[in-house]
Structures are given as structure tokens and as C-alpha cells.
mmCIF file of C-alpha atoms and ligand atoms in Angstrom:
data_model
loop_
_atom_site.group_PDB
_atom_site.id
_atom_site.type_symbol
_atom_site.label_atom_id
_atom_site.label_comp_id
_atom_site.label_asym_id
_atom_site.label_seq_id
_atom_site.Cartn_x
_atom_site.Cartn_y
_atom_site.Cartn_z
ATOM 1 C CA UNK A 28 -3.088 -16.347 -13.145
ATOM 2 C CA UNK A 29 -6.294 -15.287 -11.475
ATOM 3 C CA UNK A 30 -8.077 -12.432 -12.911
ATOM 4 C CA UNK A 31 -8.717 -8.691 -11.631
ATOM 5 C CA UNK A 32 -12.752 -7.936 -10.179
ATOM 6 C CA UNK A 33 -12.644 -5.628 -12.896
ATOM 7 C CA UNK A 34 -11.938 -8.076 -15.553
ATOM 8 C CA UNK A 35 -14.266 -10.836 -14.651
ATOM 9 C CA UNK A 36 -17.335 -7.760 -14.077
ATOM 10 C CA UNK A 37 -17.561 -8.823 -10.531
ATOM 11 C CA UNK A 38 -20.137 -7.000 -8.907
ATOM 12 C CA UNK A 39 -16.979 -6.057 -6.051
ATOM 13 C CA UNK A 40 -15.312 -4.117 -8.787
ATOM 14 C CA UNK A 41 -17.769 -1.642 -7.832
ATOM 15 C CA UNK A 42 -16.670 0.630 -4.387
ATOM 16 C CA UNK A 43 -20.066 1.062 -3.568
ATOM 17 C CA UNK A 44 -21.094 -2.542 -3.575
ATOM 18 C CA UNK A 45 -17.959 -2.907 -0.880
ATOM 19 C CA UNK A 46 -18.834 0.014 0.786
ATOM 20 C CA UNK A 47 -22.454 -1.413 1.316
ATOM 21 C CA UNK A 48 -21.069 -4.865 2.628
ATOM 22 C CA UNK A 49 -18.957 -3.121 5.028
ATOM 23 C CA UNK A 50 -22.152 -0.654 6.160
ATOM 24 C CA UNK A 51 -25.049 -3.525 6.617
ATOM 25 C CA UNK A 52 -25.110 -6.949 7.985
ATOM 26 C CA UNK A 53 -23.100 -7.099 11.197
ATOM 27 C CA UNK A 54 -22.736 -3.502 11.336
ATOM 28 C CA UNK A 55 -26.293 -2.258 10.719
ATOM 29 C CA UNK A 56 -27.920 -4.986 13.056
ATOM 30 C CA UNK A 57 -25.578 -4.224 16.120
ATOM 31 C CA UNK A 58 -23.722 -7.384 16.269
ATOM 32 C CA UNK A 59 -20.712 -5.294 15.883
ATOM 33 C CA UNK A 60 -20.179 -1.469 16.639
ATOM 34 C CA UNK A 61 -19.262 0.854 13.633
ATOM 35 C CA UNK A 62 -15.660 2.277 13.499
ATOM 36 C CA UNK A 63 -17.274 5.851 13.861
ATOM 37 C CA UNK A 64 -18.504 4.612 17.140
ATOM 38 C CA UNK A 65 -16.362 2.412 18.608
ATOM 39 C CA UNK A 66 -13.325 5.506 18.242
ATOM 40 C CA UNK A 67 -15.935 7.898 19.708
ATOM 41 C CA UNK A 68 -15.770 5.575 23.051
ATOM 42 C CA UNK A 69 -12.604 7.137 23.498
ATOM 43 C CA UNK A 70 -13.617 10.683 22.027
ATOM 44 C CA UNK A 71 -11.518 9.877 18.823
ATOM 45 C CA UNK A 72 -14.196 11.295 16.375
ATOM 46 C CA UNK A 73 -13.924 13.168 14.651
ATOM 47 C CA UNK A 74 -10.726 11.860 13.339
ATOM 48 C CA UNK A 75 -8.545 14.546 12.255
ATOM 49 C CA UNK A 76 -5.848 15.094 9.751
ATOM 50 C CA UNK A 77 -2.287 16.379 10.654
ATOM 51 C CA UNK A 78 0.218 18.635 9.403
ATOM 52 C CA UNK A 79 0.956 16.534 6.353
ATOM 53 C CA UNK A 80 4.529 14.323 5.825
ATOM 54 C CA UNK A 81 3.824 11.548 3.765
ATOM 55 C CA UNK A 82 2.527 12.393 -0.191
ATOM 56 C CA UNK A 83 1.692 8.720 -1.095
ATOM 57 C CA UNK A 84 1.243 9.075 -5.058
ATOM 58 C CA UNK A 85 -0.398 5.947 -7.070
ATOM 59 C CA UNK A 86 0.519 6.327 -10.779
ATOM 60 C CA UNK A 87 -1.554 3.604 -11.731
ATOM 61 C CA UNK A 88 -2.883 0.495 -11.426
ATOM 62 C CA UNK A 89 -1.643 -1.779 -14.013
ATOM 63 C CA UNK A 90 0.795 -4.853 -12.541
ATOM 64 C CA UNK A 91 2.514 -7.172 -14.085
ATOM 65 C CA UNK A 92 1.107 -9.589 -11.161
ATOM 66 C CA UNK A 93 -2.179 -10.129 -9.819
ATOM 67 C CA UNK A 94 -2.511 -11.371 -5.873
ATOM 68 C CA UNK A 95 -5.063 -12.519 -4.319
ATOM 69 C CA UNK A 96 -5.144 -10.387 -1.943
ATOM 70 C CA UNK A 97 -4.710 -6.870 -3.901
ATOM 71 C CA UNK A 98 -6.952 -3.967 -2.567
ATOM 72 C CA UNK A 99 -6.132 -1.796 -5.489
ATOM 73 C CA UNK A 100 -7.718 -5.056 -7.717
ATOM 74 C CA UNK A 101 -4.724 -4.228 -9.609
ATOM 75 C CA UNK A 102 -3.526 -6.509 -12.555
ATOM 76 C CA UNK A 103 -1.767 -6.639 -16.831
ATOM 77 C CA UNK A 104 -5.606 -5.644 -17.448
ATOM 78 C CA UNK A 105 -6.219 -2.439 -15.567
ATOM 79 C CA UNK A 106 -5.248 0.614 -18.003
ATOM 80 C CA UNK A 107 -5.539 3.686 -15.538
ATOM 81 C CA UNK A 108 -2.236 5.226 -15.832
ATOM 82 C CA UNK A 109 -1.220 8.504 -14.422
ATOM 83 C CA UNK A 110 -0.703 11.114 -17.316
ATOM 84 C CA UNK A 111 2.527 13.369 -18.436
ATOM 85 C CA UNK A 112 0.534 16.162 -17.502
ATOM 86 C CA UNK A 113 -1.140 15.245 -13.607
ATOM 87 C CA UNK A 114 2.624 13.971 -13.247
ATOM 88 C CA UNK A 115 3.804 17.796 -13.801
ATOM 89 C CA UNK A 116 1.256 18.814 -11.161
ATOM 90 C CA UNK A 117 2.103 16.547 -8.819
ATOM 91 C CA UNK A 118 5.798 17.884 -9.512
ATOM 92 C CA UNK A 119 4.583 21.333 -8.270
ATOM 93 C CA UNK A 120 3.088 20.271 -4.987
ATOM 94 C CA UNK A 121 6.791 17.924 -4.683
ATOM 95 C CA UNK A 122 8.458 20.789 -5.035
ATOM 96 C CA UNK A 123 6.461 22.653 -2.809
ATOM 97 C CA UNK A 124 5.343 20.555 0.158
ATOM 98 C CA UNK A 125 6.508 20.082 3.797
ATOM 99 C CA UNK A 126 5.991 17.016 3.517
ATOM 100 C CA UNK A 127 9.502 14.717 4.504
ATOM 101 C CA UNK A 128 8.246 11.441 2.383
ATOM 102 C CA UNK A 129 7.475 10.941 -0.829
ATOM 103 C CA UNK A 130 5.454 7.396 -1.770
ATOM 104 C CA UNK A 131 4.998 5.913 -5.254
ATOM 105 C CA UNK A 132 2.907 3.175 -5.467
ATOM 106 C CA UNK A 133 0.866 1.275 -7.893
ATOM 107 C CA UNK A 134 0.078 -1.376 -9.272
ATOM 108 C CA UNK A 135 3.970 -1.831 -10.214
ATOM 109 C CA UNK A 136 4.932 2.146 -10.306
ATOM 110 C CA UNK A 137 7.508 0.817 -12.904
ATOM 111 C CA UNK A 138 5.061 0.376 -15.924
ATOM 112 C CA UNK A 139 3.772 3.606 -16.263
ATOM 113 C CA UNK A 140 6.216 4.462 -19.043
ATOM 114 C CA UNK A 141 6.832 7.648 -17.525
ATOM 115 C CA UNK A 142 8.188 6.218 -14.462
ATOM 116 C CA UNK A 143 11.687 6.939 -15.322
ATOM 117 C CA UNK A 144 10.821 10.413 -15.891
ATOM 118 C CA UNK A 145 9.031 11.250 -12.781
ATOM 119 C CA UNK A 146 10.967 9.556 -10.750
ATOM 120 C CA UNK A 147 14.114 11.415 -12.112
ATOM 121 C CA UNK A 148 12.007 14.842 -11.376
ATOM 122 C CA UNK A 149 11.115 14.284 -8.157
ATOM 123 C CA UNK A 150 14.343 13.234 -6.972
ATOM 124 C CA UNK A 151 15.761 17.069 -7.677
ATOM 125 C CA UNK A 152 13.337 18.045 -4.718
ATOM 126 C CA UNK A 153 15.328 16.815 -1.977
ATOM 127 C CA UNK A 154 12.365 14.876 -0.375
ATOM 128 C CA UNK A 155 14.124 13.464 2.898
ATOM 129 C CA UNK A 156 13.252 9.867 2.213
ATOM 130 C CA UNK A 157 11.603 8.940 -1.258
ATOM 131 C CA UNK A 158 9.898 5.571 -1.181
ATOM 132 C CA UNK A 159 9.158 3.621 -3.977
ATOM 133 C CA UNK A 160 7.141 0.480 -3.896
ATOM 134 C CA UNK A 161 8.674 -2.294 -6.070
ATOM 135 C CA UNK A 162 6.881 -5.443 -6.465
ATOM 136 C CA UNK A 163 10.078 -7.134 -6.731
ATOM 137 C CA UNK A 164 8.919 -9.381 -9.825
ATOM 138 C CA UNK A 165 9.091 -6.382 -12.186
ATOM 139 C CA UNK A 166 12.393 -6.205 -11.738
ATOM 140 C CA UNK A 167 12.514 -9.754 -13.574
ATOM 141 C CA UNK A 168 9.839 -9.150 -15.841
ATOM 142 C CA UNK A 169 11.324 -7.891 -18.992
ATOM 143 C CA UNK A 170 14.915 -7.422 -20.097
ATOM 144 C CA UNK A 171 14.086 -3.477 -20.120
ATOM 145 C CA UNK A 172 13.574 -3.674 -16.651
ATOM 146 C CA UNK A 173 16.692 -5.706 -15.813
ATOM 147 C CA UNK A 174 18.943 -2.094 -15.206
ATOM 148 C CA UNK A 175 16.058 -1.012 -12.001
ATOM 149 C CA UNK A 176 18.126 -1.873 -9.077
ATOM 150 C CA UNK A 177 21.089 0.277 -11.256
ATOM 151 C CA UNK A 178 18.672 3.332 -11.791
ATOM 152 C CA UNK A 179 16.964 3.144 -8.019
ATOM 153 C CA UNK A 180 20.356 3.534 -6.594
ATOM 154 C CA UNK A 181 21.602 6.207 -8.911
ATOM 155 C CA UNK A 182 18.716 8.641 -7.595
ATOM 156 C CA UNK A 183 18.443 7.274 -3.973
ATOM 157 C CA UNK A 184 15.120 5.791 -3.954
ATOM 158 C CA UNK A 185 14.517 3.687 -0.594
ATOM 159 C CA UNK A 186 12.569 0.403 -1.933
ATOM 160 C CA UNK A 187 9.535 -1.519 -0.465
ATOM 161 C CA UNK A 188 8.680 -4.414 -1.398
ATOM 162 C CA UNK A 189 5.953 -7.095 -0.713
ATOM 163 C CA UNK A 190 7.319 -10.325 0.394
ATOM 164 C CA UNK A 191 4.706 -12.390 2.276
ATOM 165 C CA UNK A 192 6.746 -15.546 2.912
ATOM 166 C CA UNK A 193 10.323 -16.792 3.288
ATOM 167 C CA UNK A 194 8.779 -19.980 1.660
ATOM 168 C CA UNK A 195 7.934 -20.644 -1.949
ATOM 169 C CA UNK A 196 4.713 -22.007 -0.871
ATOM 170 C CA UNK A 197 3.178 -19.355 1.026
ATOM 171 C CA UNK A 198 4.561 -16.756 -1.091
ATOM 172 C CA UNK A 199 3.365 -18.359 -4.516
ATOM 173 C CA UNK A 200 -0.292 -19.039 -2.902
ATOM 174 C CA UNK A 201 -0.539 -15.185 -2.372
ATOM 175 C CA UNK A 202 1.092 -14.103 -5.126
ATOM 176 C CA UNK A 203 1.211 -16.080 -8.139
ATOM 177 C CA UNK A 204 3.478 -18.981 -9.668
ATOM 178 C CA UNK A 205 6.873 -17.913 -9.882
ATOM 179 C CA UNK A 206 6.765 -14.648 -7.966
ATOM 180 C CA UNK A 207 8.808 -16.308 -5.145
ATOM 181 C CA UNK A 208 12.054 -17.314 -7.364
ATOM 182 C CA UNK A 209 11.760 -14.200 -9.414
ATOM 183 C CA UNK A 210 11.433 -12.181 -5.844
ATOM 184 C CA UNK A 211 14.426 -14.011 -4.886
ATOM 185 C CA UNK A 212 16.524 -13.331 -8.293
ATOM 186 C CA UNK A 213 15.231 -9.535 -7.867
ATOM 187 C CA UNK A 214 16.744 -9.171 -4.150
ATOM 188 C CA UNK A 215 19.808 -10.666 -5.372
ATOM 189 C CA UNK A 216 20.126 -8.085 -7.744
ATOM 190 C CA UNK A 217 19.379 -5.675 -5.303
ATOM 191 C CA UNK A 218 21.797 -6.539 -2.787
ATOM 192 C CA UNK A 219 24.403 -6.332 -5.191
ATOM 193 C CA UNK A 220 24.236 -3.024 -5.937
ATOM 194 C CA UNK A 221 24.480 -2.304 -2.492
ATOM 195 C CA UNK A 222 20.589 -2.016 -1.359
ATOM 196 C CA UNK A 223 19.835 -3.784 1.938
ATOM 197 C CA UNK A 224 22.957 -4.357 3.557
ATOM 198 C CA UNK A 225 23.540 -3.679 7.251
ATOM 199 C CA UNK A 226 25.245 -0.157 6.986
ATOM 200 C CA UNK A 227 23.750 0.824 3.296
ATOM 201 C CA UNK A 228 22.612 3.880 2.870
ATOM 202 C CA UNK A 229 20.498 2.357 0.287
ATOM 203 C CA UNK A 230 17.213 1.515 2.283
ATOM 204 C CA UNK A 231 15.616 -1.844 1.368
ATOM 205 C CA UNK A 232 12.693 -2.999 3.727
ATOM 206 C CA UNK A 233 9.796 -5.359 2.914
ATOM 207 C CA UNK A 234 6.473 -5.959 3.387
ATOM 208 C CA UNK A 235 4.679 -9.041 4.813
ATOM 209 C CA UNK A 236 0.899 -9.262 5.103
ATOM 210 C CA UNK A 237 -1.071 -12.371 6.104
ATOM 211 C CA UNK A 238 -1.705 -15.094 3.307
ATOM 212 C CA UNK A 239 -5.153 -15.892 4.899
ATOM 213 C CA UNK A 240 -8.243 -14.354 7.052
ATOM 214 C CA UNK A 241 -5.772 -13.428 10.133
ATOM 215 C CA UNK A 242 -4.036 -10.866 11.336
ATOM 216 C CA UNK A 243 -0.192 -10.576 11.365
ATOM 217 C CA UNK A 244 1.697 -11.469 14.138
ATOM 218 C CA UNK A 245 4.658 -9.169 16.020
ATOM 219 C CA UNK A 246 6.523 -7.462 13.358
ATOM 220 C CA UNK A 247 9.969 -7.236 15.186
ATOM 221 C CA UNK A 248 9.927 -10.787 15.979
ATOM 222 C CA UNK A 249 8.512 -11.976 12.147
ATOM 223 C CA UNK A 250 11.090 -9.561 11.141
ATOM 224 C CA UNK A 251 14.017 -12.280 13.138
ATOM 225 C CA UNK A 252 12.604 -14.844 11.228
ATOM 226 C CA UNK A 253 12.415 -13.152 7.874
ATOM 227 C CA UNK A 254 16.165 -11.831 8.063
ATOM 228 C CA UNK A 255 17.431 -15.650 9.497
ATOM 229 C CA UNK A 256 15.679 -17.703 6.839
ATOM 230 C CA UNK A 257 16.587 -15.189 4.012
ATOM 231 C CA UNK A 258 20.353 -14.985 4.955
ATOM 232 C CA UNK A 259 20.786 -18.935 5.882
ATOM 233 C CA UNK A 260 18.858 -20.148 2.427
ATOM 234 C CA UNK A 261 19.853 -17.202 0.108
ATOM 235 C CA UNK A 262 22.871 -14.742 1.943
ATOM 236 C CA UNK A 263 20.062 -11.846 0.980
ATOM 237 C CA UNK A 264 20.050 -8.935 3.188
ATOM 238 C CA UNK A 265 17.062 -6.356 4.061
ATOM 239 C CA UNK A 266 16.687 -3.909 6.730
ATOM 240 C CA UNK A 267 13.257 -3.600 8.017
ATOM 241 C CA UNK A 268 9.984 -5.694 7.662
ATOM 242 C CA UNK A 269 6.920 -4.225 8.274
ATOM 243 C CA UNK A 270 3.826 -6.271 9.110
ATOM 244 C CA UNK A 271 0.624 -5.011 7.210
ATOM 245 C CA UNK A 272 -2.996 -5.987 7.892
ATOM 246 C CA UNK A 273 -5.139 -6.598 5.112
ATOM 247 C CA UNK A 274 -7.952 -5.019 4.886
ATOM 248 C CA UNK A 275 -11.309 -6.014 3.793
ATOM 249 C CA UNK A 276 -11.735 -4.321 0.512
ATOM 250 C CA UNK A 277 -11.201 -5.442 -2.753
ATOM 251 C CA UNK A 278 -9.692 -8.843 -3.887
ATOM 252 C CA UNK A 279 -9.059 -9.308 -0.169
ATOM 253 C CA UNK A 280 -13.114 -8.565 0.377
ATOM 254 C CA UNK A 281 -13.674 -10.732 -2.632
ATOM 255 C CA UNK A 282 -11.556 -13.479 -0.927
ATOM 256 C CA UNK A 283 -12.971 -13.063 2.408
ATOM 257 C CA UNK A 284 -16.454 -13.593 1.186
ATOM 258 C CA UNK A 285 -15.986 -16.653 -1.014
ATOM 259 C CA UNK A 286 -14.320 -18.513 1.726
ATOM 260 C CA UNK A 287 -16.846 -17.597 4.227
ATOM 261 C CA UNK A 288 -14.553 -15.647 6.709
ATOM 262 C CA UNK A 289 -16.252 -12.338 6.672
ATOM 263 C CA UNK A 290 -17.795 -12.121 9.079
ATOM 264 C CA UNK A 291 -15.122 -13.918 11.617
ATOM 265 C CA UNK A 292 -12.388 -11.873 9.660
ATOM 266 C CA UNK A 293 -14.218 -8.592 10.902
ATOM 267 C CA UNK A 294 -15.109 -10.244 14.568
ATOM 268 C CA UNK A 295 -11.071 -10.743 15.111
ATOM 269 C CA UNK A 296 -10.591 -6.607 14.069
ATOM 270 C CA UNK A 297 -12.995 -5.518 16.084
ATOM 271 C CA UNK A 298 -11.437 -7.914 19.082
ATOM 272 C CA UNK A 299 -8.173 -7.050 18.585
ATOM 273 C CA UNK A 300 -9.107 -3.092 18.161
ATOM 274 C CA UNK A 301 -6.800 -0.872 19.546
ATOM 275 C CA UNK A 302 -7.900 2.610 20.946
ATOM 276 C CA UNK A 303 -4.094 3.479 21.091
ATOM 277 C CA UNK A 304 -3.524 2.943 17.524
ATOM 278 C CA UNK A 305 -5.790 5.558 16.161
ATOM 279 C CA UNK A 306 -4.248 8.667 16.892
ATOM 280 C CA UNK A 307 -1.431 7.229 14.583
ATOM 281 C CA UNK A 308 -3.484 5.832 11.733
ATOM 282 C CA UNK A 309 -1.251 6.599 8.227
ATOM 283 C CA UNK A 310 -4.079 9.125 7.640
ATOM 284 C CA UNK A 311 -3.682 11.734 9.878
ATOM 285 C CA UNK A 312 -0.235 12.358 8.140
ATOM 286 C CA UNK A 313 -0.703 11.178 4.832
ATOM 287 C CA UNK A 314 -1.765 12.003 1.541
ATOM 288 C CA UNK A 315 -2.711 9.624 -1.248
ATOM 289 C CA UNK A 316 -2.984 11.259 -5.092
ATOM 290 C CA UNK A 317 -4.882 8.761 -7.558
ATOM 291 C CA UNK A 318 -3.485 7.925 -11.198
ATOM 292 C CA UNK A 319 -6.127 10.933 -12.110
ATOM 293 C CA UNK A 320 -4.740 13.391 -9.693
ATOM 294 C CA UNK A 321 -7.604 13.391 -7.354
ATOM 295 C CA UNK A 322 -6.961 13.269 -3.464
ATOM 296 C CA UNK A 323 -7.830 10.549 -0.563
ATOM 297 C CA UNK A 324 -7.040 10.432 3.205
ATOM 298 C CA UNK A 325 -4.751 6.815 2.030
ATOM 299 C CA UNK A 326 -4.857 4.110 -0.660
ATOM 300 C CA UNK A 327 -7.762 2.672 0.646
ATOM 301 C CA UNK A 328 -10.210 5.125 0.298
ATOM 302 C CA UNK A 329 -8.998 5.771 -2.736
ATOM 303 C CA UNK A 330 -9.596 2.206 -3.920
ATOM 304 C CA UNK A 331 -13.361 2.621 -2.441
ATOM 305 C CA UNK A 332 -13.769 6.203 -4.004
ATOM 306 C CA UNK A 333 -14.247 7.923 -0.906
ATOM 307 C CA UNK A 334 -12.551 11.252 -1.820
ATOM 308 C CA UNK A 335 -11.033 13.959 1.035
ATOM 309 C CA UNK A 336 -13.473 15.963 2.824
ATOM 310 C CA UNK A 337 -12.049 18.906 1.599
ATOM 311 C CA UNK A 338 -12.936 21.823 -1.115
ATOM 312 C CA UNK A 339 -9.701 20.726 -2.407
ATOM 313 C CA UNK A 340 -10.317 17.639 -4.029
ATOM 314 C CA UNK A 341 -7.320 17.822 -6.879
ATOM 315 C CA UNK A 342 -3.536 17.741 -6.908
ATOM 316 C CA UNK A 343 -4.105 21.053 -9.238
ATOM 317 C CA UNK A 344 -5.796 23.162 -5.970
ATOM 318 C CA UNK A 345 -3.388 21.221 -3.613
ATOM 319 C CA UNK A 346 -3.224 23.322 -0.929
ATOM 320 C CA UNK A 347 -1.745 21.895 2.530
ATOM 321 C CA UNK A 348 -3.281 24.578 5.056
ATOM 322 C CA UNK A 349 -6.668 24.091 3.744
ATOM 323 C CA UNK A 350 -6.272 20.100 3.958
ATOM 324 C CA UNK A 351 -4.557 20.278 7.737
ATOM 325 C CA UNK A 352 -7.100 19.603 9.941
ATOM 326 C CA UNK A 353 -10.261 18.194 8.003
ATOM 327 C CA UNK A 354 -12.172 15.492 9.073
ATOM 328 C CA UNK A 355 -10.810 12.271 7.587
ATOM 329 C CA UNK A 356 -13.512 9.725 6.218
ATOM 330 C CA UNK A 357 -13.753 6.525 7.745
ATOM 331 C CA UNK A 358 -16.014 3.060 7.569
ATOM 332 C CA UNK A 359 -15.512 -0.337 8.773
ATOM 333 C CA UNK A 360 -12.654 -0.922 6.576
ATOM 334 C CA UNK A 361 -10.857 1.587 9.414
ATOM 335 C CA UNK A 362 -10.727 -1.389 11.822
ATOM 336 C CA UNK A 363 -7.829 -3.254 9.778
ATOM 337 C CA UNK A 364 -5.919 -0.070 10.329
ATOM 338 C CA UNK A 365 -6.130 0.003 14.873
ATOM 339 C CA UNK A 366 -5.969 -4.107 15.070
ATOM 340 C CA UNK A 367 -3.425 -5.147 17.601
ATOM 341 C CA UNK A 368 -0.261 -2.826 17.156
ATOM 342 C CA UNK A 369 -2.319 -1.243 14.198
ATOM 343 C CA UNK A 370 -1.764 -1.324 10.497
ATOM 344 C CA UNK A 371 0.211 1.608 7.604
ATOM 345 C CA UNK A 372 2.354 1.064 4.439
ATOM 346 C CA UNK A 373 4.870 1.775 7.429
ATOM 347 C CA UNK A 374 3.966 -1.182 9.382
ATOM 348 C CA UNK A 375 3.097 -0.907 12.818
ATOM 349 C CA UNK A 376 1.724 2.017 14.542
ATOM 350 C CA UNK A 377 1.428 1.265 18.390
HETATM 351 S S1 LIG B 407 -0.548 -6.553 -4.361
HETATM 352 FE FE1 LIG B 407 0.947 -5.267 -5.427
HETATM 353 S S2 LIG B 407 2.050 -6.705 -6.750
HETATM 354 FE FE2 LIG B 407 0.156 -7.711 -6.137
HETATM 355 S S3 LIG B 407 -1.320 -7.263 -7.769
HETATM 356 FE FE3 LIG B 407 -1.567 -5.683 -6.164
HETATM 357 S S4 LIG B 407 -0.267 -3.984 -6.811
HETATM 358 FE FE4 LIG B 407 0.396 -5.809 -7.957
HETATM 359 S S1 LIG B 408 -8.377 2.900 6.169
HETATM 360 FE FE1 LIG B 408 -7.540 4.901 5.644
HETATM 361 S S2 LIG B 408 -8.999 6.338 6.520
HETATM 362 FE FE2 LIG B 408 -9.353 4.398 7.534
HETATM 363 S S3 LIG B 408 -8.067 4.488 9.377
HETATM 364 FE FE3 LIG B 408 -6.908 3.442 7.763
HETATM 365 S S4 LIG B 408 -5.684 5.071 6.881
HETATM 366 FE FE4 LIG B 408 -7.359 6.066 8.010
#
């Protein structure tokens, strides 16, 4: 099992060390135009935020797996965890909000050993469609989580989950020994309660992203291959796939750099940048809350500690008219997010 940046003290650990790489080099000499500028060719900046629908929540990153390709760097060793307490504050805005999704993520949401709790909490808010993110191999991880699928369905959570391959191979090179059989064993055990199949109530979808330094190809016709291959080899069932792009943050940064595709990884974004996809970036409707309650236009800026541009900055002063309409912050990281037929934790945008 690889280790997390944070763990080995890698200088990328460090946002601003990321944030740096992405402002100089290609970007500062003019080999390549910055995202601000490129989106102000077609009178895109500033790039605003919407009436808010999606509250993406991250209540921590500790994981029980550690990919290579992990923008949150997440991993068994990171310990921020999202309290009791910013829990019951999030609550309040849940309660609250106008918002039609609700988004846990992580690291595996499942560890924080409130989870349960929250989960049951939120649920009594009548969120239209309440997402969480399951790793899949948590599911398999430890007896006490054996009874997930049981409890998901029980309070209506629609699951996504990461699958990057249909293949052992390419989904244990991403993802760690063993992820792809207990994946496999945790689908199972999803299907049987009923998540995933053709007219379930119970949503299942998953997530593939690249294993390398490309982009993903057309999401409805990987999502063909993903449902054949699954259904011929293992009768498992899903109902949507959507195709993310990783972006260059993070492990994924980390990765690019030691296998010298930076720069060429950043060249294909910028070719493949789409002026159609921006209006529909996942920040101009979303929200993302960090283990510590603090807010970011989405998970990435969170992970590079580039807060909102807002005077409220904290799940405590949430307040959704002041947030409509600010100015959302953006680098070069923005690119993986308008490349081709653009990039959210939703998939596709264009
Ligand atoms: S990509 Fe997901 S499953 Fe993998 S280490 Fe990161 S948070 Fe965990
Ligand atoms: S990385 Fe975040 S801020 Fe940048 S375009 Fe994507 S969603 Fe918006």
C-alpha cells in the first residue's frame, strides 16, 4: 500500500506548493494561457456562483484505501474527522437549505464513527436525492461494516462509487491490491438488497476516472461497456456511470510529476478546453463543507485551501443569499473541470 503526501512529508502535502506548480512554469511564461484568461475569451470571468442545489459535505479524510490518484491525499493515516458538534451545524443548514442534493464524501464517509448518526439525521430532511459516496471496499472491510448495503437502503441513500475498471488489472493499479474483488463482493451485496437494478428505486451509479495522464473517453458509450462486462462476468447491475477527469492536484499532481506528464497532461486540458462547459462547472451550484466546517466553491479547492470568496466562510454563518452570486475562485486546476464534455462528481457537463 502506497502512502498518503502527508505521511511521507512530501513537500505536495502542502496546497501552496501545488498551487505554485499550477501558477508558474507553463503558465507564467505564456506557453499556456491561465484559466482566468482563457474563460475571459468568451467573457466567462468572472465566474459566478448560482442559486445553490448541491451541499457536498466531506466528513473527513481518513480511508481505509489509498489510490494513486486521490486529490483529497486521503488514506488509514489522515485523522481529520468531522466533529459531533460541526455535524449538528451542518444539520441546521440541511434542514434549512434549498438545496435538492445532499453529498457526503470523504475519504470513506463510513469511518467517521458518527456516520451512522448523521446520516440517520439528515435523512429526516427530505433532501430530494441524498448521495453518499461509498468506496465500495469499506463495505468489505470489517465485519461491522458488513450490514451497509442493509442500512443505505433503509434510509434511501443513492450510492456512488469509484470503479475505474471492469478489469482486475486496471482497477488494482489505481486502487490498490484487492480493491477489485472486494469491489466486486461489495456490488454483489448491493444488488441484493435491491440497489442498482433496472427499475430500483435504490440509485446505484459509479464512477470511472482515467488510470493514467489522459482524459476519459465518452461516458455514455464507457458506460455500454461498463454495464456489458459487469453483467456477462458477474450478473451485477448499476444504473449510471459517470466519467470524471482527474485533476492535477494532489496524489494525481504527485503522480503526474514523477512520471514526467505534467506538462503534456496540462497541454491535452487546455486542447481539449471547452468554452461550453463552463457555465455548468459543479461550482456554480455547489457547495463543499470541509471535515472542520469551513466552506469551498467544490472538493478541490478545498483540498488546495482556497476558501469561498465570501464573508461567510463557516457552515455556522451559512447563509445562502449572501453566498448566491460571489465570485468563485479558480486556477489552472479549473481546466480538468471544461476538458472535452467537462468534468463534476456528476460526470459530464456538456
Ligand atoms: S480516491 Fe476515494 S477511495 Fe481512494 S483513497 Fe481517495 S478517498 Fe479513498
Ligand atoms: S475545480 Fe472547482 S472551482 Fe475550478 S472549475 Fe472545477 S468546480 Fe469550479
Amino acid at each position: 500500500m502506497i502512502k498518503s503526501l502527508h505521511k511521507r512529508n512530501s513537500d505536495l502535502a502542502k496546497s501552496n506548493k501545488q498551487l505554485e506548480i499550477l501558477s508558474n512554469g507553463i503558465f507564467q511564461n505564456g506557453d499556456l494561457p491561465t484559466f482566468k484568461n482563457k474563460i475571459a475569451e468568451t467573457n466567462q470571468f468572472p465566474l459566478k456562483a448560482k442559486k445553490l442545489e448541491i451541499l457536498q459535505i466531506n466528513v473527513g479524510y481518513m480511508c481505509n484505501q489509498v489510490c494513486t490518484h486521490c486529490h483529497v491525499d486521503a488514506g488509514p493515516d489522515r485523522k481529520e474527522i468531522m466533529t459531533c458538534h460541526t455535524m449538528k451545524q451542518c444539520l441546521e443548514v440541511i434542514k434549512n437549505t434549498g438545496a435538492h442534493t445532499l453529498d457526503l464524501t470523504g475519504g470513506a464517509p463510513e469511518m467517521n464513527p458518527n456516520f451512522r448518526w448523521f446520516v440517520e439525521e439528515a435523512s429526516k430532511a427530505g433532501i430530494k436525492d441524498f448521495i453518499v459516496r461509498s468506496n465500495l471496499t469499506i463495505i468489505r472491510a470489517n465485519k461491522k461494516y458488513y450490514d451497509l448495503p442493509d442500512f443505505f437502503k433503509k434510509h434511501n441513500v443513492h450510492i456512488v462509487s469509484s470503479m475505474p475498471h471492469w478489469t482486475r488489472g486496471k482497477t488494482d493499479k489505481q486502487r490498490g491490491d484487492g480493491v477489485f474483488n472486494a469491489s466486486i463482493e461489495a456490488l454483489k451485496m448491493l444488488n441484493d438488497v435491491g440497489y442498482g437494478m433496472p427499475d430500483s428505486a435504490l440509485r446505484l451509479d459509479l464512477v470511472y476516472n482515467p488510470s493514467g495522464a489522459f482524459l476519459p473517453a465518452n461516458q455514455t458509450s464507457m458506460e455500454k461497456d461498463f454495464k456489458k462486462a459487469l453483467l456477462e462476468d458477474f450478473n451485477i447491475q448499476f444504473h449510471n456511470l459517470f466519467a470524471i477527469t482527474n485533476l492535477p492536484i494532489s496524489r494525481f499532481l504527485d503522480y503526474l510529476i514523477a512520471s514526467e506528464n505534467y506538462e503534456d497532461y496540462m497541454y491535452a486540458l487546455v486542447e481539449a478546453y471547452n468554452p461550453a462547459a463552463v457555465k455548468n462547472v459543479m461550482c456554480t451550484n455547489t457547495l463543499s463543507v470541509s471535515w472542520d466546517g469551513y466552506l469551498y466553491d467544490c472538493d478541490f479547492n478545498q483540498m488546495l485551501e482556497l476558501p469561498v470568496n465570501s464573508k461567510v466562510k463557516h457552515i455556522s454563518d451559512f447563509n445562502e443569499d449572501i453566498l448566491e452570486g460571489r465570485n468563485i475562485v479558480i486556477s489552472q486546476h479549473c481546466y480538468g473541470c471544461t476538458a472535452g464534455a467537462g468534468s463534476s462528481c456528476q460526470g459530464s457537463v456538456a
